[in-house]
JSON list of C-alpha atoms in Angstrom, two decimals:
[
{"chain": "U", "resi": 25, "resn": "UNK", "atom": "CA", "xyz": [-4.87, -2.26, 10.49]},
{"chain": "U", "resi": 26, "resn": "UNK", "atom": "CA", "xyz": [-1.69, -4.00, 9.38]},
{"chain": "U", "resi": 27, "resn": "UNK", "atom": "CA", "xyz": [-3.80, -7.13, 8.37]},
{"chain": "U", "resi": 28, "resn": "UNK", "atom": "CA", "xyz": [-6.45, -5.71, 6.21]},
{"chain": "U", "resi": 29, "resn": "UNK", "atom": "CA", "xyz": [-4.06, -4.09, 4.56]},
{"chain": "U", "resi": 30, "resn": "UNK", "atom": "CA", "xyz": [-1.77, -6.99, 3.99]},
{"chain": "U", "resi": 31, "resn": "UNK", "atom": "CA", "xyz": [-5.11, -7.99, 2.32]},
{"chain": "U", "resi": 32, "resn": "UNK", "atom": "CA", "xyz": [-6.06, -5.37, 0.18]},
{"chain": "U", "resi": 33, "resn": "UNK", "atom": "CA", "xyz": [-2.71, -5.38, -1.10]},
{"chain": "U", "resi": 34, "resn": "UNK", "atom": "CA", "xyz": [-2.43, -8.05, -2.51]},
{"chain": "U", "resi": 35, "resn": "UNK", "atom": "CA", "xyz": [-5.21, -8.02, -3.77]},
{"chain": "U", "resi": 36, "resn": "UNK", "atom": "CA", "xyz": [-4.15, -5.60, -6.50]},
{"chain": "U", "resi": 37, "resn": "UNK", "atom": "CA", "xyz": [-1.46, -7.54, -7.16]},
{"chain": "U", "resi": 38, "resn": "UNK", "atom": "CA", "xyz": [-3.11, -10.53, -7.59]},
{"chain": "U", "resi": 39, "resn": "UNK", "atom": "CA", "xyz": [-5.92, -8.50, -9.61]},
{"chain": "U", "resi": 40, "resn": "UNK", "atom": "CA", "xyz": [-4.16, -5.74, -11.64]},
{"chain": "U", "resi": 41, "resn": "UNK", "atom": "CA", "xyz": [-1.38, -8.98, -12.45]},
{"chain": "U", "resi": 42, "resn": "UNK", "atom": "CA", "xyz": [-3.85, -9.19, -16.04]},
{"chain": "U", "resi": 43, "resn": "UNK", "atom": "CA", "xyz": [-1.94, -6.55, -17.75]},
{"chain": "U", "resi": 44, "resn": "UNK", "atom": "CA", "xyz": [1.37, -7.44, -17.93]},
{"chain": "U", "resi": 45, "resn": "UNK", "atom": "CA", "xyz": [3.22, -4.52, -20.04]},
{"chain": "U", "resi": 46, "resn": "UNK", "atom": "CA", "xyz": [0.91, -1.26, -18.32]},
{"chain": "U", "resi": 47, "resn": "UNK", "atom": "CA", "xyz": [1.32, -2.52, -14.56]},
{"chain": "U", "resi": 48, "resn": "UNK", "atom": "CA", "xyz": [4.24, -3.26, -13.07]},
{"chain": "U", "resi": 49, "resn": "UNK", "atom": "CA", "xyz": [4.95, -0.04, -11.70]},
{"chain": "U", "resi": 50, "resn": "UNK", "atom": "CA", "xyz": [2.35, -0.90, -9.19]},
{"chain": "U", "resi": 51, "resn": "UNK", "atom": "CA", "xyz": [2.93, -4.40, -8.42]},
{"chain": "U", "resi": 52, "resn": "UNK", "atom": "CA", "xyz": [6.62, -3.79, -7.95]},
{"chain": "U", "resi": 53, "resn": "UNK", "atom": "CA", "xyz": [5.32, -0.53, -5.40]},
{"chain": "U", "resi": 54, "resn": "UNK", "atom": "CA", "xyz": [2.35, -2.59, -3.49]},
{"chain": "U", "resi": 55, "resn": "UNK", "atom": "CA", "xyz": [4.59, -5.71, -3.35]},
{"chain": "U", "resi": 56, "resn": "UNK", "atom": "CA", "xyz": [6.42, -3.86, -1.63]},
{"chain": "U", "resi": 57, "resn": "UNK", "atom": "CA", "xyz": [3.97, -1.98, 0.69]},
{"chain": "U", "resi": 58, "resn": "UNK", "atom": "CA", "xyz": [3.36, -6.14, 1.07]},
{"chain": "U", "resi": 59, "resn": "UNK", "atom": "CA", "xyz": [6.20, -6.81, 2.31]},
{"chain": "U", "resi": 60, "resn": "UNK", "atom": "CA", "xyz": [6.97, -3.78, 4.55]},
{"chain": "U", "resi": 61, "resn": "UNK", "atom": "CA", "xyz": [3.36, -4.57, 6.05]},
{"chain": "U", "resi": 62, "resn": "UNK", "atom": "CA", "xyz": [4.15, -7.58, 6.70]},
{"chain": "U", "resi": 63, "resn": "UNK", "atom": "CA", "xyz": [6.78, -6.90, 8.57]},
{"chain": "U", "resi": 64, "resn": "UNK", "atom": "CA", "xyz": [5.31, -4.09, 11.02]},
{"chain": "U", "resi": 65, "resn": "UNK", "atom": "CA", "xyz": [2.39, -6.83, 11.49]},
{"chain": "U", "resi": 66, "resn": "UNK", "atom": "CA", "xyz": [4.57, -10.00, 12.68]},
{"chain": "U", "resi": 67, "resn": "UNK", "atom": "CA", "xyz": [6.85, -7.05, 14.51]},
{"chain": "U", "resi": 68, "resn": "UNK", "atom": "CA", "xyz": [3.37, -5.50, 16.30]},
{"chain": "U", "resi": 69, "resn": "UNK", "atom": "CA", "xyz": [2.63, -9.21, 16.88]},
{"chain": "U", "resi": 70, "resn": "UNK", "atom": "CA", "xyz": [6.13, -10.32, 18.27]},
{"chain": "U", "resi": 71, "resn": "UNK", "atom": "CA", "xyz": [5.91, -7.58, 20.69]},
{"chain": "U", "resi": 72, "resn": "UNK", "atom": "CA", "xyz": [2.11, -8.43, 21.91]},
{"chain": "U", "resi": 73, "resn": "UNK", "atom": "CA", "xyz": [3.11, -11.92, 22.87]},
{"chain": "U", "resi": 74, "resn": "UNK", "atom": "CA", "xyz": [6.42, -11.04, 24.18]},
{"chain": "U", "resi": 75, "resn": "UNK", "atom": "CA", "xyz": [4.37, -8.01, 26.06]},
{"chain": "U", "resi": 76, "resn": "UNK", "atom": "CA", "xyz": [7.22, -5.52, 25.15]},
{"chain": "U", "resi": 77, "resn": "UNK", "atom": "CA", "xyz": [6.29, -1.71, 24.14]},
{"chain": "U", "resi": 78, "resn": "UNK", "atom": "CA", "xyz": [8.93, -1.19, 20.92]},
{"chain": "U", "resi": 79, "resn": "UNK", "atom": "CA", "xyz": [8.28, 2.53, 21.59]},
{"chain": "U", "resi": 80, "resn": "UNK", "atom": "CA", "xyz": [11.76, 3.69, 21.41]},
{"chain": "U", "resi": 81, "resn": "UNK", "atom": "CA", "xyz": [13.04, 6.63, 19.38]},
{"chain": "U", "resi": 82, "resn": "UNK", "atom": "CA", "xyz": [15.03, 5.01, 16.58]},
{"chain": "U", "resi": 83, "resn": "UNK", "atom": "CA", "xyz": [12.32, 2.60, 15.62]},
{"chain": "U", "resi": 84, "resn": "UNK", "atom": "CA", "xyz": [9.81, 4.54, 15.41]},
{"chain": "U", "resi": 85, "resn": "UNK", "atom": "CA", "xyz": [11.70, 6.79, 13.37]},
{"chain": "U", "resi": 86, "resn": "UNK", "atom": "CA", "xyz": [12.17, 3.81, 11.15]},
{"chain": "U", "resi": 87, "resn": "UNK", "atom": "CA", "xyz": [8.83, 2.75, 11.52]},
{"chain": "U", "resi": 88, "resn": "UNK", "atom": "CA", "xyz": [7.88, 6.13, 10.30]},
{"chain": "U", "resi": 89, "resn": "UNK", "atom": "CA", "xyz": [10.87, 6.70, 7.10]},
{"chain": "U", "resi": 90, "resn": "UNK", "atom": "CA", "xyz": [9.70, 3.22, 6.52]},
{"chain": "U", "resi": 91, "resn": "UNK", "atom": "CA", "xyz": [6.35, 4.12, 6.20]},
{"chain": "U", "resi": 92, "resn": "UNK", "atom": "CA", "xyz": [6.99, 7.62, 4.62]},
{"chain": "U", "resi": 93, "resn": "UNK", "atom": "CA", "xyz": [8.44, 5.38, 1.75]},
{"chain": "U", "resi": 94, "resn": "UNK", "atom": "CA", "xyz": [5.83, 3.02, 1.39]},
{"chain": "U", "resi": 95, "resn": "UNK", "atom": "CA", "xyz": [3.47, 5.60, 1.02]},
{"chain": "U", "resi": 96, "resn": "UNK", "atom": "CA", "xyz": [5.15, 8.20, -1.95]},
{"chain": "U", "resi": 97, "resn": "UNK", "atom": "CA", "xyz": [5.30, 5.44, -3.93]},
{"chain": "U", "resi": 98, "resn": "UNK", "atom": "CA", "xyz": [1.88, 3.42, -3.63]},
{"chain": "U", "resi": 99, "resn": "UNK", "atom": "CA", "xyz": [0.02, 6.73, -3.96]},
{"chain": "U", "resi": 100, "resn": "UNK", "atom": "CA", "xyz": [2.62, 7.68, -7.32]},
{"chain": "U", "resi": 101, "resn": "UNK", "atom": "CA", "xyz": [1.59, 3.75, -8.68]},
{"chain": "U", "resi": 102, "resn": "UNK", "atom": "CA", "xyz": [-2.28, 4.47, -7.94]},
{"chain": "U", "resi": 103, "resn": "UNK", "atom": "CA", "xyz": [-2.10, 8.00, -9.56]},
{"chain": "U", "resi": 104, "resn": "UNK", "atom": "CA", "xyz": [-0.21, 7.24, -12.47]},
{"chain": "U", "resi": 105, "resn": "UNK", "atom": "CA", "xyz": [-2.01, 3.35, -13.21]},
{"chain": "U", "resi": 106, "resn": "UNK", "atom": "CA", "xyz": [-5.37, 6.39, -12.46]},
{"chain": "U", "resi": 107, "resn": "UNK", "atom": "CA", "xyz": [-3.64, 7.63, -15.73]},
{"chain": "U", "resi": 108, "resn": "UNK", "atom": "CA", "xyz": [-3.50, 4.34, -17.68]},
{"chain": "U", "resi": 109, "resn": "UNK", "atom": "CA", "xyz": [-7.34, 3.98, -16.90]},
{"chain": "U", "resi": 110, "resn": "UNK", "atom": "CA", "xyz": [-8.01, 7.82, -18.34]},
{"chain": "U", "resi": 111, "resn": "UNK", "atom": "CA", "xyz": [-6.80, 6.81, -20.93]},
{"chain": "U", "resi": 112, "resn": "UNK", "atom": "CA", "xyz": [-8.73, 3.68, -21.99]},
{"chain": "U", "resi": 113, "resn": "UNK", "atom": "CA", "xyz": [-12.16, 5.90, -21.37]},
{"chain": "U", "resi": 114, "resn": "UNK", "atom": "CA", "xyz": [-11.58, 9.03, -23.32]},
{"chain": "U", "resi": 115, "resn": "UNK", "atom": "CA", "xyz": [-8.79, 7.97, -25.68]},
{"chain": "U", "resi": 116, "resn": "UNK", "atom": "CA", "xyz": [-9.40, 4.68, -26.25]},
{"chain": "U", "resi": 117, "resn": "UNK", "atom": "CA", "xyz": [-13.05, 5.10, -25.34]},
{"chain": "U", "resi": 118, "resn": "UNK", "atom": "CA", "xyz": [-14.60, 2.25, -23.77]},
{"chain": "U", "resi": 119, "resn": "UNK", "atom": "CA", "xyz": [-12.57, -0.25, -22.11]},
{"chain": "U", "resi": 120, "resn": "UNK", "atom": "CA", "xyz": [-14.09, -2.67, -24.44]},
{"chain": "U", "resi": 121, "resn": "UNK", "atom": "CA", "xyz": [-10.51, -2.59, -26.96]},
{"chain": "U", "resi": 122, "resn": "UNK", "atom": "CA", "xyz": [-8.36, -3.73, -23.14]},
{"chain": "U", "resi": 123, "resn": "UNK", "atom": "CA", "xyz": [-8.76, -7.19, -22.21]},
{"chain": "U", "resi": 124, "resn": "UNK", "atom": "CA", "xyz": [-9.35, -7.32, -17.61]},
{"chain": "U", "resi": 125, "resn": "UNK", "atom": "CA", "xyz": [-10.10, -3.62, -18.55]},
{"chain": "U", "resi": 126, "resn": "UNK", "atom": "CA", "xyz": [-12.58, -4.08, -14.79]},
{"chain": "U", "resi": 127, "resn": "UNK", "atom": "CA", "xyz": [-9.70, -6.12, -13.62]},
{"chain": "U", "resi": 128, "resn": "UNK", "atom": "CA", "xyz": [-7.61, -3.37, -13.34]},
{"chain": "U", "resi": 129, "resn": "UNK", "atom": "CA", "xyz": [-10.27, -0.69, -12.69]},
{"chain": "U", "resi": 130, "resn": "UNK", "atom": "CA", "xyz": [-10.52, -2.57, -9.31]},
{"chain": "U", "resi": 131, "resn": "UNK", "atom": "CA", "xyz": [-6.96, -2.39, -9.21]},
{"chain": "U", "resi": 132, "resn": "UNK", "atom": "CA", "xyz": [-6.57, 1.03, -9.13]},
{"chain": "U", "resi": 133, "resn": "UNK", "atom": "CA", "xyz": [-9.06, 1.16, -6.23]},
{"chain": "U", "resi": 134, "resn": "UNK", "atom": "CA", "xyz": [-7.84, -1.02, -4.28]},
{"chain": "U", "resi": 135, "resn": "UNK", "atom": "CA", "xyz": [-4.58, 1.05, -4.70]},
{"chain": "U", "resi": 136, "resn": "UNK", "atom": "CA", "xyz": [-6.27, 4.06, -4.11]},
{"chain": "U", "resi": 137, "resn": "UNK", "atom": "CA", "xyz": [-7.55, 2.59, -0.98]},
{"chain": "U", "resi": 138, "resn": "UNK", "atom": "CA", "xyz": [-4.29, 0.77, 1.01]},
{"chain": "U", "resi": 139, "resn": "UNK", "atom": "CA", "xyz": [-3.11, 4.10, 0.17]},
{"chain": "U", "resi": 140, "resn": "UNK", "atom": "CA", "xyz": [-4.98, 5.18, 2.46]},
{"chain": "U", "resi": 141, "resn": "UNK", "atom": "CA", "xyz": [-4.12, 2.89, 5.10]},
{"chain": "U", "resi": 142, "resn": "UNK", "atom": "CA", "xyz": [-0.90, 2.81, 4.22]},
{"chain": "U", "resi": 143, "resn": "UNK", "atom": "CA", "xyz": [-0.79, 7.09, 5.53]},
{"chain": "U", "resi": 144, "resn": "UNK", "atom": "CA", "xyz": [-2.76, 6.27, 8.16]},
{"chain": "U", "resi": 145, "resn": "UNK", "atom": "CA", "xyz": [-0.52, 4.43, 9.26]},
{"chain": "U", "resi": 146, "resn": "UNK", "atom": "CA", "xyz": [1.81, 7.36, 8.91]},
{"chain": "U", "resi": 147, "resn": "UNK", "atom": "CA", "xyz": [0.99, 9.44, 10.66]},
{"chain": "U", "resi": 148, "resn": "UNK", "atom": "CA", "xyz": [-0.09, 7.17, 13.88]},
{"chain": "U", "resi": 149, "resn": "UNK", "atom": "CA", "xyz": [3.35, 6.41, 13.88]},
{"chain": "U", "resi": 150, "resn": "UNK", "atom": "CA", "xyz": [4.22, 10.70, 13.31]},
{"chain": "U", "resi": 151, "resn": "UNK", "atom": "CA", "xyz": [2.12, 10.68, 16.64]},
{"chain": "U", "resi": 152, "resn": "UNK", "atom": "CA", "xyz": [3.29, 8.33, 18.37]},
{"chain": "U", "resi": 153, "resn": "UNK", "atom": "CA", "xyz": [6.90, 9.72, 17.28]},
{"chain": "U", "resi": 154, "resn": "UNK", "atom": "CA", "xyz": [5.92, 13.25, 18.73]},
{"chain": "U", "resi": 155, "resn": "UNK", "atom": "CA", "xyz": [4.31, 11.79, 21.63]},
{"chain": "U", "resi": 156, "resn": "UNK", "atom": "CA", "xyz": [6.96, 9.70, 22.88]}
]
């Protein structure tokens, strides 16, 4: 799941990099999310390789807070970018006036999809914390 999330986030960052001025927050948020997801994936792989259980309540609480923070940032970035897409379609009439508009729309869709996976991850962390 973490690997899929990393791939989606890299796709969002690459696709939205074409429109430099409009997507700075989206790129920054997704870049932070890529780093966080990669760190968690690396920690999971390390724990599996060493056959260690990392259900320490302090660590799980740290992961939970990190997931919540990155989930809120990802949702805010996706929502603000979706607002720009609505501006393109409703106020400007179409995407023809903005270069690479279809790429931007795809980046916004991928941002919302990545937010869903981040939210699922944070709910799983919350469940692990409560159950442990």
